[in-house]
């Protein structure tokens, strides 16, 4: 089962992706987590992306696409994955579609976490207080949301057009949203059975 989660920061997609991964035994592949781990480890990649993350900008596509290509070719991703934080723009979406197409795979479902900006902002500011992420500062948050609208919303429309999109009202509780996700997965598995 090849899943993708997309939505603004603060929409709970990371939490839900982690839960899906645990319950359906597929890896949670989060580009944000991978970049943060690289920064933490002080690797060459980490040193390169650290200022980009701190500013809330996007890491260049070549680096990000290569990271995903390598990660999805690992053994544990053979039975499926839940991709989180990628693709962030149409160029990355095109690269992902081509990458999966070349190995005769495709996405099964794109879960879209729909959330108003004011709630997204409120949640990110809360997370800034609780977790102290460098990119959860108010000015950086505004920049990340602006990039989401400019570059990532077209990705949502791309997958809406291909019929893969499952829209979710992300302002509801974690359990309510998750119940809808498991229903959508059951329907998908029913269609495939
Ligand atoms: P996230 O945790 O998904 O919000 O990602 C944190 C940061 O990592 C982003 O603000 C970007 O700087 C970088 N990042 C994560 N995913 C991508 C991506 N697909 N393309 C470019 N940059 C990314």
PDB file of C-alpha atoms and ligand atoms in Angstrom:
ATOM      1  CA  UNK A   1       0.000   0.000   0.000  1.00  0.00           C
ATOM      2  CA  UNK A   2       1.635   3.210  -1.199  1.00  0.00           C
ATOM      3  CA  UNK A   3       0.199   6.205   0.620  1.00  0.00           C
ATOM      4  CA  UNK A   4       0.929   9.871   0.666  1.00  0.00           C
ATOM      5  CA  UNK A   5      -0.141  12.457   3.255  1.00  0.00           C
ATOM      6  CA  UNK A   6      -0.320  16.113   2.286  1.00  0.00           C
ATOM      7  CA  UNK A   7      -1.505  19.226   4.100  1.00  0.00           C
ATOM      8  CA  UNK A   8      -0.269  22.350   5.846  1.00  0.00           C
ATOM      9  CA  UNK A   9       2.076  22.280   8.787  1.00  0.00           C
ATOM     10  CA  UNK A  10       0.106  21.696  11.975  1.00  0.00           C
ATOM     11  CA  UNK A  11      -2.564  19.612  10.226  1.00  0.00           C
ATOM     12  CA  UNK A  12      -1.585  16.483  12.153  1.00  0.00           C
ATOM     13  CA  UNK A  13      -0.424  14.586   9.080  1.00  0.00           C
ATOM     14  CA  UNK A  14       2.862  13.511  10.713  1.00  0.00           C
ATOM     15  CA  UNK A  15       1.047  12.083  13.725  1.00  0.00           C
ATOM     16  CA  UNK A  16      -1.446  10.243  11.538  1.00  0.00           C
ATOM     17  CA  UNK A  17       1.275   8.980   9.202  1.00  0.00           C
ATOM     18  CA  UNK A  18       3.118   7.524  12.217  1.00  0.00           C
ATOM     19  CA  UNK A  19      -0.034   5.787  13.341  1.00  0.00           C
ATOM     20  CA  UNK A  20      -0.771   4.351   9.886  1.00  0.00           C
ATOM     21  CA  UNK A  21       2.824   3.103   9.642  1.00  0.00           C
ATOM     22  CA  UNK A  22       2.586   1.295  12.996  1.00  0.00           C
ATOM     23  CA  UNK A  23      -0.857  -0.242  12.358  1.00  0.00           C
ATOM     24  CA  UNK A  24      -0.256  -1.337   8.754  1.00  0.00           C
ATOM     25  CA  UNK A  25       3.421  -2.212   9.176  1.00  0.00           C
ATOM     26  CA  UNK A  26       4.814   0.057   6.479  1.00  0.00           C
ATOM     27  CA  UNK A  27       7.592   2.641   6.938  1.00  0.00           C
ATOM     28  CA  UNK A  28       6.745   6.281   7.679  1.00  0.00           C
ATOM     29  CA  UNK A  29       8.986   8.166   5.268  1.00  0.00           C
ATOM     30  CA  UNK A  30       9.161  11.815   6.321  1.00  0.00           C
ATOM     31  CA  UNK A  31      11.568  14.092   4.472  1.00  0.00           C
ATOM     32  CA  UNK A  32      11.346  16.639   7.324  1.00  0.00           C
ATOM     33  CA  UNK A  33      12.363  13.957   9.863  1.00  0.00           C
ATOM     34  CA  UNK A  34      15.174  12.764   7.570  1.00  0.00           C
ATOM     35  CA  UNK A  35      16.552  16.288   7.154  1.00  0.00           C
ATOM     36  CA  UNK A  36      16.281  17.001  10.894  1.00  0.00           C
ATOM     37  CA  UNK A  37      18.103  13.711  11.660  1.00  0.00           C
ATOM     38  CA  UNK A  38      20.879  14.712   9.225  1.00  0.00           C
ATOM     39  CA  UNK A  39      21.212  18.119  10.923  1.00  0.00           C
ATOM     40  CA  UNK A  40      21.298  16.423  14.319  1.00  0.00           C
ATOM     41  CA  UNK A  41      23.999  13.988  13.145  1.00  0.00           C
ATOM     42  CA  UNK A  42      26.053  16.844  11.667  1.00  0.00           C
ATOM     43  CA  UNK A  43      26.485  14.915   8.401  1.00  0.00           C
ATOM     44  CA  UNK A  44      27.462  16.600   5.141  1.00  0.00           C
ATOM     45  CA  UNK A  45      23.805  16.652   4.101  1.00  0.00           C
ATOM     46  CA  UNK A  46      22.877  18.030   7.525  1.00  0.00           C
ATOM     47  CA  UNK A  47      25.362  20.878   7.297  1.00  0.00           C
ATOM     48  CA  UNK A  48      24.103  21.728   3.846  1.00  0.00           C
ATOM     49  CA  UNK A  49      20.397  21.803   4.735  1.00  0.00           C
ATOM     50  CA  UNK A  50      20.604  23.304   8.250  1.00  0.00           C
ATOM     51  CA  UNK A  51      20.338  26.979   7.184  1.00  0.00           C
ATOM     52  CA  UNK A  52      17.580  26.114   4.714  1.00  0.00           C
ATOM     53  CA  UNK A  53      15.472  24.434   7.400  1.00  0.00           C
ATOM     54  CA  UNK A  54      16.108  27.256   9.866  1.00  0.00           C
ATOM     55  CA  UNK A  55      14.815  29.773   7.301  1.00  0.00           C
ATOM     56  CA  UNK A  56      11.751  27.680   6.459  1.00  0.00           C
ATOM     57  CA  UNK A  57      12.764  27.410   2.803  1.00  0.00           C
ATOM     58  CA  UNK A  58      12.641  24.300   0.646  1.00  0.00           C
ATOM     59  CA  UNK A  59      15.711  22.126   0.199  1.00  0.00           C
ATOM     60  CA  UNK A  60      16.643  21.932  -3.527  1.00  0.00           C
ATOM     61  CA  UNK A  61      14.637  19.363  -5.488  1.00  0.00           C
ATOM     62  CA  UNK A  62      17.683  17.350  -6.696  1.00  0.00           C
ATOM     63  CA  UNK A  63      18.761  16.647  -3.113  1.00  0.00           C
ATOM     64  CA  UNK A  64      15.262  15.846  -1.915  1.00  0.00           C
ATOM     65  CA  UNK A  65      14.296  13.644  -4.858  1.00  0.00           C
ATOM     66  CA  UNK A  66      17.544  11.653  -4.518  1.00  0.00           C
ATOM     67  CA  UNK A  67      16.963  11.175  -0.787  1.00  0.00           C
ATOM     68  CA  UNK A  68      13.490   9.769  -1.512  1.00  0.00           C
ATOM     69  CA  UNK A  69      14.698   7.620  -4.404  1.00  0.00           C
ATOM     70  CA  UNK A  70      17.245   5.961  -2.110  1.00  0.00           C
ATOM     71  CA  UNK A  71      14.830   5.588   0.778  1.00  0.00           C
ATOM     72  CA  UNK A  72      12.042   4.032  -1.302  1.00  0.00           C
ATOM     73  CA  UNK A  73      14.458   1.528  -2.813  1.00  0.00           C
ATOM     74  CA  UNK A  74      15.247   0.077   0.622  1.00  0.00           C
ATOM     75  CA  UNK A  75      13.844  -3.374   1.426  1.00  0.00           C
ATOM     76  CA  UNK A  76      11.369  -2.281   4.059  1.00  0.00           C
ATOM     77  CA  UNK A  77       9.563  -0.036   1.554  1.00  0.00           C
ATOM     78  CA  UNK A  78       8.904  -2.897  -0.852  1.00  0.00           C
ATOM     79  CA  UNK A  79       5.480  -3.703   0.601  1.00  0.00           C
ATOM     80  CA  UNK A  80       4.520  -0.053   0.764  1.00  0.00           C
ATOM     81  CA  UNK A  81       5.129   3.221   2.547  1.00  0.00           C
ATOM     82  CA  UNK A  82       3.456   6.300   3.873  1.00  0.00           C
ATOM     83  CA  UNK A  83       5.168   9.335   2.450  1.00  0.00           C
ATOM     84  CA  UNK A  84       5.011  12.547   4.498  1.00  0.00           C
ATOM     85  CA  UNK A  85       6.371  15.975   3.493  1.00  0.00           C
ATOM     86  CA  UNK A  86       7.141  14.931  -0.088  1.00  0.00           C
ATOM     87  CA  UNK A  87       6.260  15.957  -2.791  1.00  0.00           C
ATOM     88  CA  UNK A  88       6.250  19.620  -1.780  1.00  0.00           C
ATOM     89  CA  UNK A  89       5.956  21.093  -5.281  1.00  0.00           C
ATOM     90  CA  UNK A  90       4.888  20.018  -8.772  1.00  0.00           C
ATOM     91  CA  UNK A  91       8.446  19.223  -9.881  1.00  0.00           C
ATOM     92  CA  UNK A  92       8.808  16.766  -6.985  1.00  0.00           C
ATOM     93  CA  UNK A  93       5.365  15.286  -7.736  1.00  0.00           C
ATOM     94  CA  UNK A  94       6.434  14.697 -11.342  1.00  0.00           C
ATOM     95  CA  UNK A  95       9.676  13.078 -10.150  1.00  0.00           C
ATOM     96  CA  UNK A  96       7.757  10.822  -7.756  1.00  0.00           C
ATOM     97  CA  UNK A  97       5.205   9.756 -10.374  1.00  0.00           C
ATOM     98  CA  UNK A  98       8.049   8.962 -12.800  1.00  0.00           C
ATOM     99  CA  UNK A  99      10.076   7.143 -10.131  1.00  0.00           C
ATOM    100  CA  UNK A 100       7.136   4.912  -9.157  1.00  0.00           C
ATOM    101  CA  UNK A 101       6.068   4.414 -12.768  1.00  0.00           C
ATOM    102  CA  UNK A 102       9.550   3.178 -13.708  1.00  0.00           C
ATOM    103  CA  UNK A 103       9.263   0.316 -11.199  1.00  0.00           C
ATOM    104  CA  UNK A 104       5.615  -0.425 -12.065  1.00  0.00           C
ATOM    105  CA  UNK A 105       4.282   1.001  -8.855  1.00  0.00           C
ATOM    106  CA  UNK A 106       1.911   3.839  -8.198  1.00  0.00           C
ATOM    107  CA  UNK A 107       0.277   5.678  -5.349  1.00  0.00           C
ATOM    108  CA  UNK A 108      -2.889   4.067  -4.009  1.00  0.00           C
ATOM    109  CA  UNK A 109      -4.254   7.041  -2.100  1.00  0.00           C
ATOM    110  CA  UNK A 110      -3.378  10.624  -1.212  1.00  0.00           C
ATOM    111  CA  UNK A 111      -4.734  11.725   2.167  1.00  0.00           C
ATOM    112  CA  UNK A 112      -5.286  15.474   2.159  1.00  0.00           C
ATOM    113  CA  UNK A 113      -5.381  17.145   5.588  1.00  0.00           C
ATOM    114  CA  UNK A 114      -7.472  20.218   4.972  1.00  0.00           C
ATOM    115  CA  UNK A 115      -7.013  22.945   7.605  1.00  0.00           C
ATOM    116  CA  UNK A 116      -7.610  26.702   7.787  1.00  0.00           C
ATOM    117  CA  UNK A 117      -4.530  28.900   8.175  1.00  0.00           C
ATOM    118  CA  UNK A 118      -5.608  30.354  11.530  1.00  0.00           C
ATOM    119  CA  UNK A 119      -5.840  26.882  13.091  1.00  0.00           C
ATOM    120  CA  UNK A 120      -2.586  25.771  11.425  1.00  0.00           C
ATOM    121  CA  UNK A 121      -0.845  28.852  12.851  1.00  0.00           C
ATOM    122  CA  UNK A 122      -2.256  28.305  16.328  1.00  0.00           C
ATOM    123  CA  UNK A 123      -1.134  24.656  16.343  1.00  0.00           C
ATOM    124  CA  UNK A 124       2.375  25.485  15.085  1.00  0.00           C
ATOM    125  CA  UNK A 125       2.831  28.161  17.730  1.00  0.00           C
ATOM    126  CA  UNK A 126       1.748  25.616  20.349  1.00  0.00           C
ATOM    127  CA  UNK A 127       4.282  23.120  19.002  1.00  0.00           C
ATOM    128  CA  UNK A 128       6.964  25.840  19.094  1.00  0.00           C
ATOM    129  CA  UNK A 129       6.355  26.218  22.817  1.00  0.00           C
ATOM    130  CA  UNK A 130       6.263  22.460  23.462  1.00  0.00           C
ATOM    131  CA  UNK A 131       9.048  21.176  21.204  1.00  0.00           C
ATOM    132  CA  UNK A 132      11.213  24.209  20.479  1.00  0.00           C
ATOM    133  CA  UNK A 133      11.728  23.407  16.785  1.00  0.00           C
ATOM    134  CA  UNK A 134      13.970  26.043  15.152  1.00  0.00           C
ATOM    135  CA  UNK A 135      11.511  26.437  12.275  1.00  0.00           C
ATOM    136  CA  UNK A 136       8.458  26.943  14.494  1.00  0.00           C
ATOM    137  CA  UNK A 137       9.306  30.625  15.148  1.00  0.00           C
ATOM    138  CA  UNK A 138       6.470  32.992  14.135  1.00  0.00           C
ATOM    139  CA  UNK A 139       8.301  34.578  11.153  1.00  0.00           C
ATOM    140  CA  UNK A 140       9.488  31.194   9.867  1.00  0.00           C
ATOM    141  CA  UNK A 141       6.022  29.686  10.356  1.00  0.00           C
ATOM    142  CA  UNK A 142       4.496  32.409   8.173  1.00  0.00           C
ATOM    143  CA  UNK A 143       7.098  31.708   5.494  1.00  0.00           C
ATOM    144  CA  UNK A 144       6.441  27.950   5.581  1.00  0.00           C
ATOM    145  CA  UNK A 145       2.682  28.486   5.259  1.00  0.00           C
ATOM    146  CA  UNK A 146       3.187  30.877   2.337  1.00  0.00           C
ATOM    147  CA  UNK A 147       5.355  28.277   0.586  1.00  0.00           C
ATOM    148  CA  UNK A 148       2.676  25.670   1.279  1.00  0.00           C
ATOM    149  CA  UNK A 149       0.034  27.781  -0.480  1.00  0.00           C
ATOM    150  CA  UNK A 150       2.258  28.710  -3.405  1.00  0.00           C
ATOM    151  CA  UNK A 151       4.005  25.430  -4.080  1.00  0.00           C
ATOM    152  CA  UNK A 152       2.287  22.548  -2.297  1.00  0.00           C
ATOM    153  CA  UNK A 153      -1.371  23.362  -2.978  1.00  0.00           C
ATOM    154  CA  UNK A 154      -0.822  22.735  -6.710  1.00  0.00           C
ATOM    155  CA  UNK A 155       0.330  19.233  -5.691  1.00  0.00           C
ATOM    156  CA  UNK A 156      -3.035  18.726  -3.957  1.00  0.00           C
ATOM    157  CA  UNK A 157      -4.793  19.772  -7.159  1.00  0.00           C
ATOM    158  CA  UNK A 158      -2.542  17.463  -9.188  1.00  0.00           C
ATOM    159  CA  UNK A 159      -3.668  14.445  -7.158  1.00  0.00           C
ATOM    160  CA  UNK A 160      -7.283  15.636  -7.048  1.00  0.00           C
ATOM    161  CA  UNK A 161      -7.223  15.560 -10.848  1.00  0.00           C
ATOM    162  CA  UNK A 162      -5.893  11.993 -10.877  1.00  0.00           C
ATOM    163  CA  UNK A 163      -8.724  10.860  -8.573  1.00  0.00           C
ATOM    164  CA  UNK A 164      -6.420   9.710  -5.777  1.00  0.00           C
ATOM    165  CA  UNK A 165      -7.262  12.434  -3.281  1.00  0.00           C
ATOM    166  CA  UNK A 166      -9.137  11.650  -0.051  1.00  0.00           C
ATOM    167  CA  UNK A 167      -9.952  14.977   1.661  1.00  0.00           C
ATOM    168  CA  UNK A 168     -10.097  14.984   5.478  1.00  0.00           C
ATOM    169  CA  UNK A 169     -11.315  17.705   7.854  1.00  0.00           C
ATOM    170  CA  UNK A 170      -8.086  18.024   9.826  1.00  0.00           C
ATOM    171  CA  UNK A 171      -9.439  20.344  12.529  1.00  0.00           C
ATOM    172  CA  UNK A 172     -11.121  17.407  14.253  1.00  0.00           C
ATOM    173  CA  UNK A 173      -9.555  15.245  16.962  1.00  0.00           C
ATOM    174  CA  UNK A 174      -6.726  12.828  16.158  1.00  0.00           C
ATOM    175  CA  UNK A 175      -9.027   9.845  16.783  1.00  0.00           C
ATOM    176  CA  UNK A 176     -11.844  11.177  14.614  1.00  0.00           C
ATOM    177  CA  UNK A 177      -9.487  11.841  11.711  1.00  0.00           C
ATOM    178  CA  UNK A 178      -7.821   8.453  12.144  1.00  0.00           C
ATOM    179  CA  UNK A 179     -11.201   6.662  12.047  1.00  0.00           C
ATOM    180  CA  UNK A 180     -11.854   8.233   8.654  1.00  0.00           C
ATOM    181  CA  UNK A 181      -8.415   7.175   7.446  1.00  0.00           C
ATOM    182  CA  UNK A 182      -8.909   3.537   8.461  1.00  0.00           C
ATOM    183  CA  UNK A 183     -12.331   3.558   6.722  1.00  0.00           C
ATOM    184  CA  UNK A 184     -10.717   4.886   3.536  1.00  0.00           C
ATOM    185  CA  UNK A 185      -7.978   2.229   3.712  1.00  0.00           C
ATOM    186  CA  UNK A 186     -10.586  -0.507   4.277  1.00  0.00           C
ATOM    187  CA  UNK A 187     -12.519   0.721   1.232  1.00  0.00           C
ATOM    188  CA  UNK A 188      -9.308   0.701  -0.811  1.00  0.00           C
ATOM    189  CA  UNK A 189      -8.460  -2.838   0.307  1.00  0.00           C
ATOM    190  CA  UNK A 190     -12.049  -3.901  -0.409  1.00  0.00           C
ATOM    191  CA  UNK A 191     -11.773  -2.551  -3.945  1.00  0.00           C
ATOM    192  CA  UNK A 192      -8.485  -4.382  -4.466  1.00  0.00           C
ATOM    193  CA  UNK A 193      -9.698  -7.723  -2.996  1.00  0.00           C
TER     194      UNK A 193
HETATM  195  P1  LIG B   1       8.479  19.332   7.622  1.00  0.00           P
HETATM  196  O1  LIG B   1       8.785  18.659   8.905  1.00  0.00           O
HETATM  197  O2  LIG B   1       7.858  18.401   6.596  1.00  0.00           O
HETATM  198  O3  LIG B   1       7.684  20.596   7.793  1.00  0.00           O
HETATM  199  O4  LIG B   1       9.882  19.759   6.960  1.00  0.00           O
HETATM  200  C1  LIG B   1      10.772  20.598   7.643  1.00  0.00           C
HETATM  201  C2  LIG B   1      11.665  21.299   6.647  1.00  0.00           C
HETATM  202  O5  LIG B   1      12.428  20.342   5.890  1.00  0.00           O
HETATM  203  C3  LIG B   1      10.942  22.125   5.601  1.00  0.00           C
HETATM  204  O6  LIG B   1      10.589  23.424   6.067  1.00  0.00           O
HETATM  205  C4  LIG B   1      11.986  22.172   4.486  1.00  0.00           C
HETATM  206  O7  LIG B   1      13.037  23.064   4.793  1.00  0.00           O
HETATM  207  C5  LIG B   1      12.562  20.769   4.534  1.00  0.00           C
HETATM  208  N1  LIG B   1      11.798  19.835   3.683  1.00  0.00           N
HETATM  209  C6  LIG B   1      11.039  18.785   4.096  1.00  0.00           C
HETATM  210  N2  LIG B   1      10.507  18.137   3.056  1.00  0.00           N
HETATM  211  C7  LIG B   1      10.929  18.785   1.943  1.00  0.00           C
HETATM  212  C8  LIG B   1      10.718  18.602   0.549  1.00  0.00           C
HETATM  213  N3  LIG B   1       9.934  17.606   0.079  1.00  0.00           N
HETATM  214  N4  LIG B   1      11.317  19.474  -0.307  1.00  0.00           N
HETATM  215  C9  LIG B   1      12.110  20.455   0.142  1.00  0.00           C
HETATM  216  N5  LIG B   1      12.335  20.705   1.444  1.00  0.00           N
HETATM  217  C10 LIG B   1      11.763  19.876   2.346  1.00  0.00           C
END
